[in-house]
Amino acid sequence: MAKLSFHYAAMNAGKSTALLQASHNYRERGMRTALFTSHHYAENGVGRIASRLGVSADAQVFSPGDDLFGRIRGQHTQAPLACVLVDEAQFLETDQVWQLARVADRLDVPVIAYGLRTDFRGALFPGSAALLGVADELREIRTVCFCGRNAGFVARLGPDGRALTQGAQVAVAKAQYVSLCRRHWDEATGRWPAAE
């Protein structure tokens, strides 16, 4: 039975690298995959999943309101899909998460979604919240804070290099982020004084 899996992490943990490796493994064995990424990562309607290690692949773009089940079912009918891989899954809508669950349940095609769990304010993204509730399998991809602890949080830095605590949830272009452990994120955002 196919599963919907959510692999989450802070930034720079290798989520896109893991996705591209998984797709490569399927394709190397002659199996077909479908790659999706958010419209935030598209240029002229063309999606691209890129790893900081330099590997990349074209991807289909999902936007708010898209019927992912319908799109995937159409592709699966044309030629069987072995796996659906979704990058930037935090930008999925709740309905789209359920559509991906139906891909696993009704089409028997595994779906692996990769994304951030929380935003720079420590709040769950809507897509991530839905995935945490609906996915069959949850997996944290670990990365490290400058102190060596697990970095499960992301801070958005302002022009002065200090962590921001307000602003739009989504700021993809020209925003600088750093992954921190909970303690150092708590201090960086001013929720807890660093001296204590």
Short mmCIF file of N, CA and C in Angstrom, two decimals:
data_model
loop_
_atom_site.label_atom_id
_atom_site.label_comp_id
_atom_site.label_asym_id
_atom_site.label_seq_id
_atom_site.Cartn_x
_atom_site.Cartn_y
_atom_site.Cartn_z
N MET A 1 0.84 -1.19 0.00
CA MET A 1 0.00 0.00 0.00
C MET A 1 0.88 1.24 0.00
N ALA A 2 0.58 2.18 -0.88
CA ALA A 2 1.35 3.41 -1.01
C ALA A 2 1.09 4.32 0.19
N LYS A 3 2.07 5.15 0.50
CA LYS A 3 1.98 6.06 1.64
C LYS A 3 2.20 7.50 1.20
N LEU A 4 1.66 8.41 2.01
CA LEU A 4 2.01 9.83 1.92
C LEU A 4 3.00 10.09 3.03
N SER A 5 4.21 10.52 2.66
CA SER A 5 5.26 10.79 3.64
C SER A 5 5.60 12.28 3.63
N PHE A 6 5.91 12.81 4.81
CA PHE A 6 6.34 14.20 4.93
C PHE A 6 7.72 14.21 5.56
N HIS A 7 8.70 14.67 4.79
CA HIS A 7 10.08 14.81 5.26
C HIS A 7 10.30 16.31 5.47
N TYR A 8 10.49 16.71 6.71
CA TYR A 8 10.58 18.13 7.03
C TYR A 8 11.91 18.46 7.70
N ALA A 9 12.30 19.71 7.59
CA ALA A 9 13.55 20.16 8.18
C ALA A 9 13.60 21.68 8.11
N ALA A 10 14.59 22.23 8.79
CA ALA A 10 14.90 23.65 8.63
C ALA A 10 15.63 23.83 7.30
N MET A 11 15.98 25.05 7.00
CA MET A 11 16.67 25.32 5.74
C MET A 11 18.09 24.75 5.78
N ASN A 12 18.59 24.43 4.61
CA ASN A 12 19.95 23.92 4.43
C ASN A 12 20.17 22.53 5.01
N ALA A 13 19.11 21.76 5.14
CA ALA A 13 19.23 20.40 5.68
C ALA A 13 19.39 19.36 4.58
N GLY A 14 19.18 19.74 3.34
CA GLY A 14 19.33 18.80 2.23
C GLY A 14 18.03 18.20 1.74
N LYS A 15 16.91 18.88 1.97
CA LYS A 15 15.61 18.36 1.53
C LYS A 15 15.56 18.19 0.02
N SER A 16 15.95 19.21 -0.72
CA SER A 16 15.92 19.13 -2.18
C SER A 16 16.90 18.10 -2.70
N THR A 17 18.04 18.00 -2.06
CA THR A 17 19.03 16.98 -2.45
C THR A 17 18.44 15.58 -2.27
N ALA A 18 17.79 15.35 -1.13
CA ALA A 18 17.18 14.05 -0.87
C ALA A 18 16.08 13.74 -1.89
N LEU A 19 15.27 14.74 -2.23
CA LEU A 19 14.21 14.56 -3.22
C LEU A 19 14.81 14.18 -4.58
N LEU A 20 15.82 14.92 -5.01
CA LEU A 20 16.43 14.65 -6.31
C LEU A 20 17.10 13.28 -6.32
N GLN A 21 17.70 12.87 -5.22
CA GLN A 21 18.31 11.55 -5.13
C GLN A 21 17.25 10.46 -5.23
N ALA A 22 16.12 10.66 -4.53
CA ALA A 22 15.03 9.67 -4.59
C ALA A 22 14.52 9.54 -6.02
N SER A 23 14.32 10.65 -6.70
CA SER A 23 13.85 10.61 -8.09
C SER A 23 14.87 9.89 -8.97
N HIS A 24 16.14 10.20 -8.78
CA HIS A 24 17.20 9.54 -9.56
C HIS A 24 17.17 8.02 -9.35
N ASN A 25 16.99 7.60 -8.11
CA ASN A 25 16.96 6.16 -7.81
C ASN A 25 15.82 5.47 -8.56
N TYR A 26 14.65 6.06 -8.57
CA TYR A 26 13.52 5.49 -9.32
C TYR A 26 13.83 5.45 -10.82
N ARG A 27 14.28 6.58 -11.35
CA ARG A 27 14.50 6.69 -12.79
C ARG A 27 15.63 5.79 -13.27
N GLU A 28 16.63 5.61 -12.42
CA GLU A 28 17.74 4.73 -12.78
C GLU A 28 17.26 3.29 -12.97
N ARG A 29 16.15 2.95 -12.32
CA ARG A 29 15.58 1.61 -12.44
C ARG A 29 14.45 1.55 -13.47
N GLY A 30 14.36 2.60 -14.28
CA GLY A 30 13.38 2.63 -15.35
C GLY A 30 11.97 3.00 -14.90
N MET A 31 11.85 3.57 -13.72
CA MET A 31 10.53 3.95 -13.19
C MET A 31 10.33 5.46 -13.37
N ARG A 32 9.09 5.83 -13.58
CA ARG A 32 8.73 7.22 -13.86
C ARG A 32 8.32 7.94 -12.58
N THR A 33 8.81 9.16 -12.39
CA THR A 33 8.44 9.99 -11.25
C THR A 33 7.83 11.29 -11.74
N ALA A 34 7.05 11.92 -10.88
CA ALA A 34 6.54 13.27 -11.15
C ALA A 34 7.07 14.18 -10.05
N LEU A 35 7.72 15.26 -10.44
CA LEU A 35 8.28 16.23 -9.50
C LEU A 35 7.44 17.50 -9.53
N PHE A 36 7.15 18.01 -8.34
CA PHE A 36 6.37 19.25 -8.20
C PHE A 36 7.12 20.21 -7.28
N THR A 37 6.97 21.50 -7.55
CA THR A 37 7.45 22.53 -6.65
C THR A 37 6.47 23.70 -6.66
N SER A 38 6.58 24.54 -5.67
CA SER A 38 5.67 25.69 -5.52
C SER A 38 5.88 26.72 -6.63
N HIS A 39 4.80 27.44 -6.92
CA HIS A 39 4.88 28.53 -7.90
C HIS A 39 5.88 29.60 -7.47
N HIS A 40 6.22 29.64 -6.19
CA HIS A 40 7.23 30.59 -5.70
C HIS A 40 8.61 30.29 -6.31
N TYR A 41 8.80 29.07 -6.81
CA TYR A 41 10.09 28.64 -7.35
C TYR A 41 10.00 28.36 -8.85
N ALA A 42 9.25 29.21 -9.53
CA ALA A 42 9.07 29.06 -10.98
C ALA A 42 9.48 30.36 -11.67
N GLU A 43 10.06 30.18 -12.83
CA GLU A 43 10.36 31.33 -13.69
C GLU A 43 9.65 31.11 -15.01
N ASN A 44 8.80 32.04 -15.38
CA ASN A 44 8.01 31.93 -16.62
C ASN A 44 7.21 30.64 -16.65
N GLY A 45 6.67 30.25 -15.49
CA GLY A 45 5.82 29.07 -15.41
C GLY A 45 6.55 27.75 -15.35
N VAL A 46 7.89 27.77 -15.39
CA VAL A 46 8.68 26.54 -15.34
C VAL A 46 9.27 26.40 -13.95
N GLY A 47 8.97 25.27 -13.31
CA GLY A 47 9.49 25.01 -11.98
C GLY A 47 10.87 24.37 -12.04
N ARG A 48 11.64 24.62 -11.00
CA ARG A 48 12.99 24.06 -10.93
C ARG A 48 13.27 23.71 -9.47
N ILE A 49 13.71 22.47 -9.25
CA ILE A 49 14.16 22.05 -7.93
C ILE A 49 15.67 22.03 -7.99
N ALA A 50 16.31 22.81 -7.14
CA ALA A 50 17.75 22.92 -7.16
C ALA A 50 18.33 22.68 -5.77
N SER A 51 19.37 21.89 -5.73
CA SER A 51 20.08 21.61 -4.49
C SER A 51 21.26 22.55 -4.37
N ARG A 52 21.63 22.88 -3.17
CA ARG A 52 22.81 23.72 -2.96
C ARG A 52 24.09 22.99 -3.38
N LEU A 53 23.99 21.68 -3.59
CA LEU A 53 25.15 20.90 -4.04
C LEU A 53 25.35 21.01 -5.55
N GLY A 54 24.41 21.67 -6.24
CA GLY A 54 24.57 21.90 -7.67
C GLY A 54 23.74 21.00 -8.57
N VAL A 55 23.00 20.04 -8.03
CA VAL A 55 22.13 19.21 -8.86
C VAL A 55 20.75 19.86 -8.92
N SER A 56 20.07 19.66 -10.05
CA SER A 56 18.75 20.26 -10.21
C SER A 56 17.94 19.47 -11.23
N ALA A 57 16.65 19.75 -11.25
CA ALA A 57 15.75 19.10 -12.21
C ALA A 57 14.54 19.99 -12.43
N ASP A 58 13.98 19.92 -13.63
CA ASP A 58 12.73 20.62 -13.91
C ASP A 58 11.61 19.97 -13.10
N ALA A 59 10.62 20.76 -12.76
CA ALA A 59 9.49 20.26 -11.98
C ALA A 59 8.22 20.95 -12.43
N GLN A 60 7.13 20.28 -12.23
CA GLN A 60 5.82 20.88 -12.46
C GLN A 60 5.54 21.85 -11.31
N VAL A 61 4.77 22.86 -11.61
CA VAL A 61 4.48 23.90 -10.63
C VAL A 61 3.09 23.69 -10.06
N PHE A 62 2.98 23.82 -8.73
CA PHE A 62 1.65 23.86 -8.11
C PHE A 62 1.40 25.25 -7.56
N SER A 63 0.17 25.68 -7.69
CA SER A 63 -0.28 26.99 -7.24
C SER A 63 -1.54 26.82 -6.41
N PRO A 64 -1.91 27.84 -5.64
CA PRO A 64 -3.17 27.75 -4.89
C PRO A 64 -4.33 27.43 -5.83
N GLY A 65 -5.20 26.53 -5.39
CA GLY A 65 -6.38 26.15 -6.15
C GLY A 65 -6.16 25.02 -7.14
N ASP A 66 -4.92 24.63 -7.38
CA ASP A 66 -4.67 23.53 -8.33
C ASP A 66 -5.23 22.22 -7.80
N ASP A 67 -5.75 21.41 -8.70
CA ASP A 67 -6.23 20.06 -8.38
C ASP A 67 -5.10 19.08 -8.64
N LEU A 68 -4.32 18.79 -7.63
CA LEU A 68 -3.17 17.92 -7.80
C LEU A 68 -3.58 16.48 -8.05
N PHE A 69 -4.66 16.03 -7.42
CA PHE A 69 -5.11 14.66 -7.67
C PHE A 69 -5.47 14.49 -9.15
N GLY A 70 -6.22 15.42 -9.70
CA GLY A 70 -6.61 15.35 -11.11
C GLY A 70 -5.41 15.37 -12.04
N ARG A 71 -4.47 16.24 -11.76
CA ARG A 71 -3.27 16.32 -12.60
C ARG A 71 -2.47 15.03 -12.55
N ILE A 72 -2.26 14.52 -11.35
CA ILE A 72 -1.46 13.31 -11.19
C ILE A 72 -2.19 12.10 -11.77
N ARG A 73 -3.48 12.03 -11.55
CA ARG A 73 -4.26 10.91 -12.12
C ARG A 73 -4.15 10.90 -13.64
N GLY A 74 -4.22 12.06 -14.27
CA GLY A 74 -4.09 12.15 -15.71
C GLY A 74 -2.72 11.65 -16.19
N GLN A 75 -1.68 12.04 -15.50
CA GLN A 75 -0.33 11.60 -15.87
C GLN A 75 -0.15 10.10 -15.63
N HIS A 76 -0.70 9.61 -14.54
CA HIS A 76 -0.58 8.19 -14.18
C HIS A 76 -1.35 7.32 -15.18
N THR A 77 -2.45 7.84 -15.71
CA THR A 77 -3.24 7.12 -16.71
C THR A 77 -2.47 6.99 -18.02
N GLN A 78 -1.74 8.06 -18.38
CA GLN A 78 -0.94 8.05 -19.62
C GLN A 78 0.22 7.06 -19.54
N ALA A 79 0.92 7.08 -18.41
CA ALA A 79 2.06 6.17 -18.19
C ALA A 79 2.23 6.06 -16.68
N PRO A 80 2.28 4.84 -16.13
CA PRO A 80 2.30 4.66 -14.68
C PRO A 80 3.44 5.42 -13.99
N LEU A 81 3.07 6.04 -12.88
CA LEU A 81 4.04 6.74 -12.04
C LEU A 81 4.46 5.82 -10.90
N ALA A 82 5.75 5.81 -10.61
CA ALA A 82 6.25 5.02 -9.48
C ALA A 82 6.24 5.83 -8.20
N CYS A 83 6.35 7.16 -8.32
CA CYS A 83 6.39 8.01 -7.13
C CYS A 83 6.14 9.46 -7.52
N VAL A 84 5.49 10.19 -6.63
CA VAL A 84 5.31 11.64 -6.77
C VAL A 84 6.14 12.29 -5.68
N LEU A 85 6.96 13.27 -6.06
CA LEU A 85 7.85 13.96 -5.13
C LEU A 85 7.52 15.45 -5.16
N VAL A 86 7.27 16.02 -3.99
CA VAL A 86 6.85 17.41 -3.89
C VAL A 86 7.85 18.19 -3.05
N ASP A 87 8.44 19.22 -3.64
CA ASP A 87 9.36 20.10 -2.93
C ASP A 87 8.60 21.35 -2.48
N GLU A 88 9.09 21.97 -1.43
CA GLU A 88 8.46 23.18 -0.87
C GLU A 88 7.01 22.90 -0.47
N ALA A 89 6.80 21.76 0.15
CA ALA A 89 5.45 21.31 0.51
C ALA A 89 4.76 22.19 1.53
N GLN A 90 5.50 23.03 2.23
CA GLN A 90 4.87 23.94 3.19
C GLN A 90 3.89 24.88 2.50
N PHE A 91 4.04 25.07 1.18
CA PHE A 91 3.16 25.97 0.45
C PHE A 91 1.90 25.29 -0.10
N LEU A 92 1.74 24.01 0.16
CA LEU A 92 0.50 23.33 -0.24
C LEU A 92 -0.68 23.87 0.57
N GLU A 93 -1.85 23.83 -0.03
CA GLU A 93 -3.07 24.12 0.70
C GLU A 93 -3.55 22.83 1.37
N THR A 94 -4.37 22.97 2.40
CA THR A 94 -4.90 21.80 3.10
C THR A 94 -5.60 20.86 2.13
N ASP A 95 -6.42 21.38 1.24
CA ASP A 95 -7.10 20.54 0.24
C ASP A 95 -6.10 19.79 -0.63
N GLN A 96 -5.00 20.44 -0.97
CA GLN A 96 -4.00 19.79 -1.81
C GLN A 96 -3.29 18.66 -1.07
N VAL A 97 -3.09 18.80 0.23
CA VAL A 97 -2.52 17.72 1.03
C VAL A 97 -3.45 16.51 0.98
N TRP A 98 -4.74 16.75 1.13
CA TRP A 98 -5.72 15.64 1.04
C TRP A 98 -5.72 15.04 -0.36
N GLN A 99 -5.54 15.86 -1.40
CA GLN A 99 -5.45 15.34 -2.76
C GLN A 99 -4.25 14.40 -2.90
N LEU A 100 -3.13 14.77 -2.29
CA LEU A 100 -1.94 13.91 -2.34
C LEU A 100 -2.17 12.62 -1.56
N ALA A 101 -2.90 12.71 -0.45
CA ALA A 101 -3.25 11.49 0.30
C ALA A 101 -4.09 10.56 -0.57
N ARG A 102 -4.97 11.14 -1.36
CA ARG A 102 -5.80 10.33 -2.27
C ARG A 102 -4.98 9.71 -3.39
N VAL A 103 -3.90 10.39 -3.81
CA VAL A 103 -3.00 9.79 -4.80
C VAL A 103 -2.44 8.48 -4.24
N ALA A 104 -2.01 8.51 -2.97
CA ALA A 104 -1.49 7.30 -2.33
C ALA A 104 -2.60 6.27 -2.13
N ASP A 105 -3.75 6.71 -1.65
CA ASP A 105 -4.83 5.78 -1.30
C ASP A 105 -5.57 5.22 -2.51
N ARG A 106 -5.85 6.04 -3.49
CA ARG A 106 -6.71 5.63 -4.61
C ARG A 106 -5.95 5.22 -5.86
N LEU A 107 -4.76 5.83 -6.05
CA LEU A 107 -3.97 5.47 -7.22
C LEU A 107 -2.84 4.51 -6.87
N ASP A 108 -2.63 4.30 -5.58
CA ASP A 108 -1.57 3.43 -5.07
C ASP A 108 -0.19 3.88 -5.55
N VAL A 109 0.01 5.21 -5.57
CA VAL A 109 1.29 5.81 -5.94
C VAL A 109 1.85 6.51 -4.70
N PRO A 110 3.05 6.14 -4.26
CA PRO A 110 3.63 6.81 -3.10
C PRO A 110 3.87 8.29 -3.38
N VAL A 111 3.67 9.10 -2.35
CA VAL A 111 3.93 10.54 -2.44
C VAL A 111 4.88 10.90 -1.30
N ILE A 112 5.96 11.56 -1.65
CA ILE A 112 6.90 12.03 -0.64
C ILE A 112 6.98 13.55 -0.77
N ALA A 113 6.58 14.24 0.29
CA ALA A 113 6.59 15.70 0.33
C ALA A 113 7.73 16.18 1.22
N TYR A 114 8.45 17.17 0.74
CA TYR A 114 9.59 17.74 1.46
C TYR A 114 9.31 19.22 1.72
N GLY A 115 9.57 19.67 2.94
CA GLY A 115 9.34 21.08 3.20
C GLY A 115 9.73 21.51 4.60
N LEU A 116 9.53 22.80 4.84
CA LEU A 116 9.75 23.37 6.16
C LEU A 116 8.57 23.03 7.05
N ARG A 117 8.83 22.89 8.34
CA ARG A 117 7.75 22.67 9.29
C ARG A 117 7.18 24.01 9.74
N THR A 118 8.07 24.93 10.15
CA THR A 118 7.64 26.22 10.69
C THR A 118 8.28 27.38 9.93
N ASP A 119 7.66 28.53 10.06
CA ASP A 119 8.18 29.74 9.44
C ASP A 119 9.16 30.44 10.39
N PHE A 120 9.60 31.64 10.01
CA PHE A 120 10.58 32.37 10.79
C PHE A 120 10.03 32.84 12.14
N ARG A 121 8.70 32.81 12.29
CA ARG A 121 8.08 33.20 13.56
C ARG A 121 7.83 31.99 14.46
N GLY A 122 8.16 30.80 13.98
CA GLY A 122 7.93 29.59 14.75
C GLY A 122 6.54 29.02 14.58
N ALA A 123 5.76 29.56 13.63
CA ALA A 123 4.39 29.10 13.38
C ALA A 123 4.40 28.08 12.25
N LEU A 124 3.51 27.10 12.35
CA LEU A 124 3.39 26.10 11.29
C LEU A 124 2.89 26.75 10.00
N PHE A 125 3.45 26.33 8.89
CA PHE A 125 2.87 26.68 7.60
C PHE A 125 1.59 25.87 7.44
N PRO A 126 0.57 26.38 6.75
CA PRO A 126 -0.66 25.61 6.56
C PRO A 126 -0.43 24.24 5.92
N GLY A 127 0.40 24.17 4.89
CA GLY A 127 0.69 22.89 4.25
C GLY A 127 1.37 21.93 5.19
N SER A 128 2.30 22.43 5.97
CA SER A 128 3.01 21.58 6.93
C SER A 128 2.07 21.09 8.03
N ALA A 129 1.21 21.96 8.51
CA ALA A 129 0.24 21.55 9.54
C ALA A 129 -0.64 20.43 9.02
N ALA A 130 -1.12 20.58 7.79
CA ALA A 130 -1.96 19.53 7.21
C ALA A 130 -1.18 18.24 7.02
N LEU A 131 0.05 18.33 6.56
CA LEU A 131 0.87 17.13 6.37
C LEU A 131 1.17 16.44 7.70
N LEU A 132 1.44 17.21 8.74
CA LEU A 132 1.70 16.61 10.05
C LEU A 132 0.48 15.84 10.54
N GLY A 133 -0.71 16.30 10.17
CA GLY A 133 -1.93 15.63 10.59
C GLY A 133 -2.36 14.47 9.70
N VAL A 134 -2.03 14.52 8.42
CA VAL A 134 -2.57 13.57 7.44
C VAL A 134 -1.57 12.51 6.99
N ALA A 135 -0.29 12.84 6.95
CA ALA A 135 0.72 11.92 6.40
C ALA A 135 0.80 10.62 7.17
N ASP A 136 1.08 9.55 6.42
CA ASP A 136 1.28 8.23 7.02
C ASP A 136 2.61 8.14 7.73
N GLU A 137 3.58 8.89 7.23
CA GLU A 137 4.94 8.77 7.73
C GLU A 137 5.54 10.17 7.85
N LEU A 138 6.15 10.46 8.99
CA LEU A 138 6.82 11.73 9.24
C LEU A 138 8.29 11.46 9.48
N ARG A 139 9.14 12.29 8.86
CA ARG A 139 10.58 12.10 9.04
C ARG A 139 11.25 13.46 9.10
N GLU A 140 12.02 13.68 10.16
CA GLU A 140 12.79 14.91 10.25
C GLU A 140 14.15 14.69 9.61
N ILE A 141 14.51 15.59 8.71
CA ILE A 141 15.86 15.61 8.14
C ILE A 141 16.63 16.62 8.98
N ARG A 142 17.65 16.15 9.63
CA ARG A 142 18.34 16.99 10.60
C ARG A 142 19.43 17.83 9.97
N THR A 143 19.57 19.04 10.49
CA THR A 143 20.69 19.90 10.20
C THR A 143 21.14 20.50 11.52
N VAL A 144 22.26 21.19 11.53
CA VAL A 144 22.80 21.66 12.80
C VAL A 144 22.87 23.17 12.89
N CYS A 145 22.67 23.63 14.11
CA CYS A 145 22.84 25.03 14.48
C CYS A 145 24.34 25.30 14.61
N PHE A 146 24.72 26.55 14.68
CA PHE A 146 26.14 26.88 14.86
C PHE A 146 26.71 26.30 16.15
N CYS A 147 25.84 25.96 17.12
CA CYS A 147 26.30 25.41 18.40
C CYS A 147 26.44 23.89 18.35
N GLY A 148 25.98 23.27 17.26
CA GLY A 148 26.07 21.83 17.13
C GLY A 148 24.79 21.08 17.44
N ARG A 149 23.79 21.75 18.04
CA ARG A 149 22.50 21.11 18.31
C ARG A 149 21.68 21.00 17.03
N ASN A 150 20.64 20.17 17.08
CA ASN A 150 19.72 20.06 15.95
C ASN A 150 19.07 21.42 15.69
N ALA A 151 19.11 21.85 14.44
CA ALA A 151 18.51 23.14 14.06
C ALA A 151 17.12 22.87 13.50
N GLY A 152 16.11 23.05 14.31
CA GLY A 152 14.75 22.81 13.89
C GLY A 152 13.97 24.07 13.58
N PHE A 153 14.61 25.23 13.68
CA PHE A 153 13.94 26.51 13.48
C PHE A 153 14.69 27.35 12.45
N VAL A 154 13.96 28.27 11.83
CA VAL A 154 14.51 29.15 10.82
C VAL A 154 14.30 30.59 11.27
N ALA A 155 15.35 31.40 11.19
CA ALA A 155 15.24 32.84 11.46
C ALA A 155 15.42 33.59 10.15
N ARG A 156 14.55 34.57 9.91
CA ARG A 156 14.72 35.47 8.76
C ARG A 156 15.49 36.68 9.26
N LEU A 157 16.56 37.01 8.58
CA LEU A 157 17.41 38.11 9.01
C LEU A 157 17.08 39.39 8.25
N GLY A 158 17.11 40.48 8.98
CA GLY A 158 16.91 41.79 8.38
C GLY A 158 18.22 42.31 7.81
N PRO A 159 18.19 43.51 7.22
CA PRO A 159 19.40 44.09 6.63
C PRO A 159 20.54 44.27 7.64
N ASP A 160 20.17 44.42 8.92
CA ASP A 160 21.18 44.59 9.96
C ASP A 160 21.71 43.26 10.50
N GLY A 161 21.21 42.15 9.94
CA GLY A 161 21.67 40.83 10.38
C GLY A 161 20.95 40.29 11.60
N ARG A 162 19.97 41.03 12.10
CA ARG A 162 19.22 40.59 13.28
C ARG A 162 17.95 39.86 12.84
N ALA A 163 17.51 38.92 13.67
CA ALA A 163 16.32 38.12 13.36
C ALA A 163 15.07 38.98 13.39
N LEU A 164 14.25 38.82 12.36
CA LEU A 164 12.97 39.52 12.28
C LEU A 164 11.91 38.70 13.00
N THR A 165 10.93 39.39 13.55
CA THR A 165 9.83 38.71 14.24
C THR A 165 8.48 39.06 13.64
N GLN A 166 8.48 39.94 12.65
CA GLN A 166 7.23 40.33 12.00
C GLN A 166 7.45 40.37 10.49
N GLY A 167 6.33 40.29 9.77
CA GLY A 167 6.40 40.36 8.32
C GLY A 167 5.56 39.25 7.71
N ALA A 168 5.49 39.27 6.40
CA ALA A 168 4.73 38.27 5.67
C ALA A 168 5.34 36.89 5.91
N GLN A 169 4.48 35.88 5.97
CA GLN A 169 4.97 34.52 6.19
C GLN A 169 5.89 34.06 5.07
N VAL A 170 5.58 34.47 3.85
CA VAL A 170 6.36 34.03 2.69
C VAL A 170 7.15 35.21 2.14
N ALA A 171 8.47 35.04 2.10
CA ALA A 171 9.37 36.01 1.48
C ALA A 171 10.51 35.21 0.87
N VAL A 172 10.32 34.77 -0.36
CA VAL A 172 11.29 33.88 -1.00
C VAL A 172 12.46 34.67 -1.57
N ALA A 173 12.16 35.67 -2.36
CA ALA A 173 13.21 36.41 -3.04
C ALA A 173 13.89 37.40 -2.10
N LYS A 174 15.20 37.44 -2.19
CA LYS A 174 16.02 38.42 -1.48
C LYS A 174 15.91 38.36 0.04
N ALA A 175 15.43 37.29 0.58
CA ALA A 175 15.38 37.13 2.03
C ALA A 175 16.53 36.24 2.46
N GLN A 176 17.13 36.58 3.60
CA GLN A 176 18.22 35.76 4.12
C GLN A 176 17.72 35.02 5.34
N TYR A 177 18.00 33.72 5.37
CA TYR A 177 17.56 32.87 6.46
C TYR A 177 18.74 32.12 7.05
N VAL A 178 18.59 31.75 8.33
CA VAL A 178 19.58 30.92 8.99
C VAL A 178 18.84 29.89 9.85
N SER A 179 19.36 28.67 9.88
CA SER A 179 18.75 27.61 10.69
C SER A 179 19.39 27.61 12.07
N LEU A 180 18.54 27.54 13.09
CA LEU A 180 19.00 27.59 14.48
C LEU A 180 18.31 26.53 15.32
N CYS A 181 18.95 26.14 16.41
CA CYS A 181 18.29 25.28 17.39
C CYS A 181 17.23 26.12 18.10
N ARG A 182 16.36 25.47 18.84
CA ARG A 182 15.29 26.20 19.52
C ARG A 182 15.84 27.24 20.47
N ARG A 183 16.89 26.91 21.23
CA ARG A 183 17.45 27.85 22.20
C ARG A 183 17.95 29.11 21.51
N HIS A 184 18.74 28.95 20.46
CA HIS A 184 19.30 30.13 19.81
C HIS A 184 18.28 30.89 18.97
N TRP A 185 17.27 30.20 18.45
CA TRP A 185 16.17 30.90 17.78
C TRP A 185 15.41 31.73 18.80
N ASP A 186 15.15 31.16 19.98
CA ASP A 186 14.45 31.84 21.07
C ASP A 186 15.20 33.12 21.45
N GLU A 187 16.51 33.03 21.53
CA GLU A 187 17.33 34.19 21.87
C GLU A 187 17.37 35.19 20.71
N ALA A 188 17.56 34.70 19.49
CA ALA A 188 17.68 35.59 18.32
C ALA A 188 16.41 36.39 18.08
N THR A 189 15.26 35.78 18.36
CA THR A 189 14.00 36.49 18.13
C THR A 189 13.58 37.34 19.33
N GLY A 190 14.39 37.34 20.39
CA GLY A 190 14.10 38.16 21.55
C GLY A 190 13.05 37.61 22.48
N ARG A 191 12.67 36.36 22.28
CA ARG A 191 11.68 35.75 23.17
C ARG A 191 12.29 35.43 24.52
N TRP A 192 13.60 35.24 24.56
CA TRP A 192 14.29 34.95 25.79
C TRP A 192 15.63 35.68 25.75
N PRO A 193 15.96 36.43 26.77
CA PRO A 193 17.23 37.18 26.75
C PRO A 193 18.42 36.24 26.68
N ALA A 194 19.39 36.57 25.85
CA ALA A 194 20.56 35.71 25.66
C ALA A 194 21.42 35.62 26.92
N ALA A 195 21.35 36.61 27.78
CA ALA A 195 22.20 36.63 28.98
C ALA A 195 21.71 35.64 30.04
N GLU A 196 20.48 35.21 29.98
CA GLU A 196 19.95 34.33 31.04
C GLU A 196 20.22 32.88 30.78
#
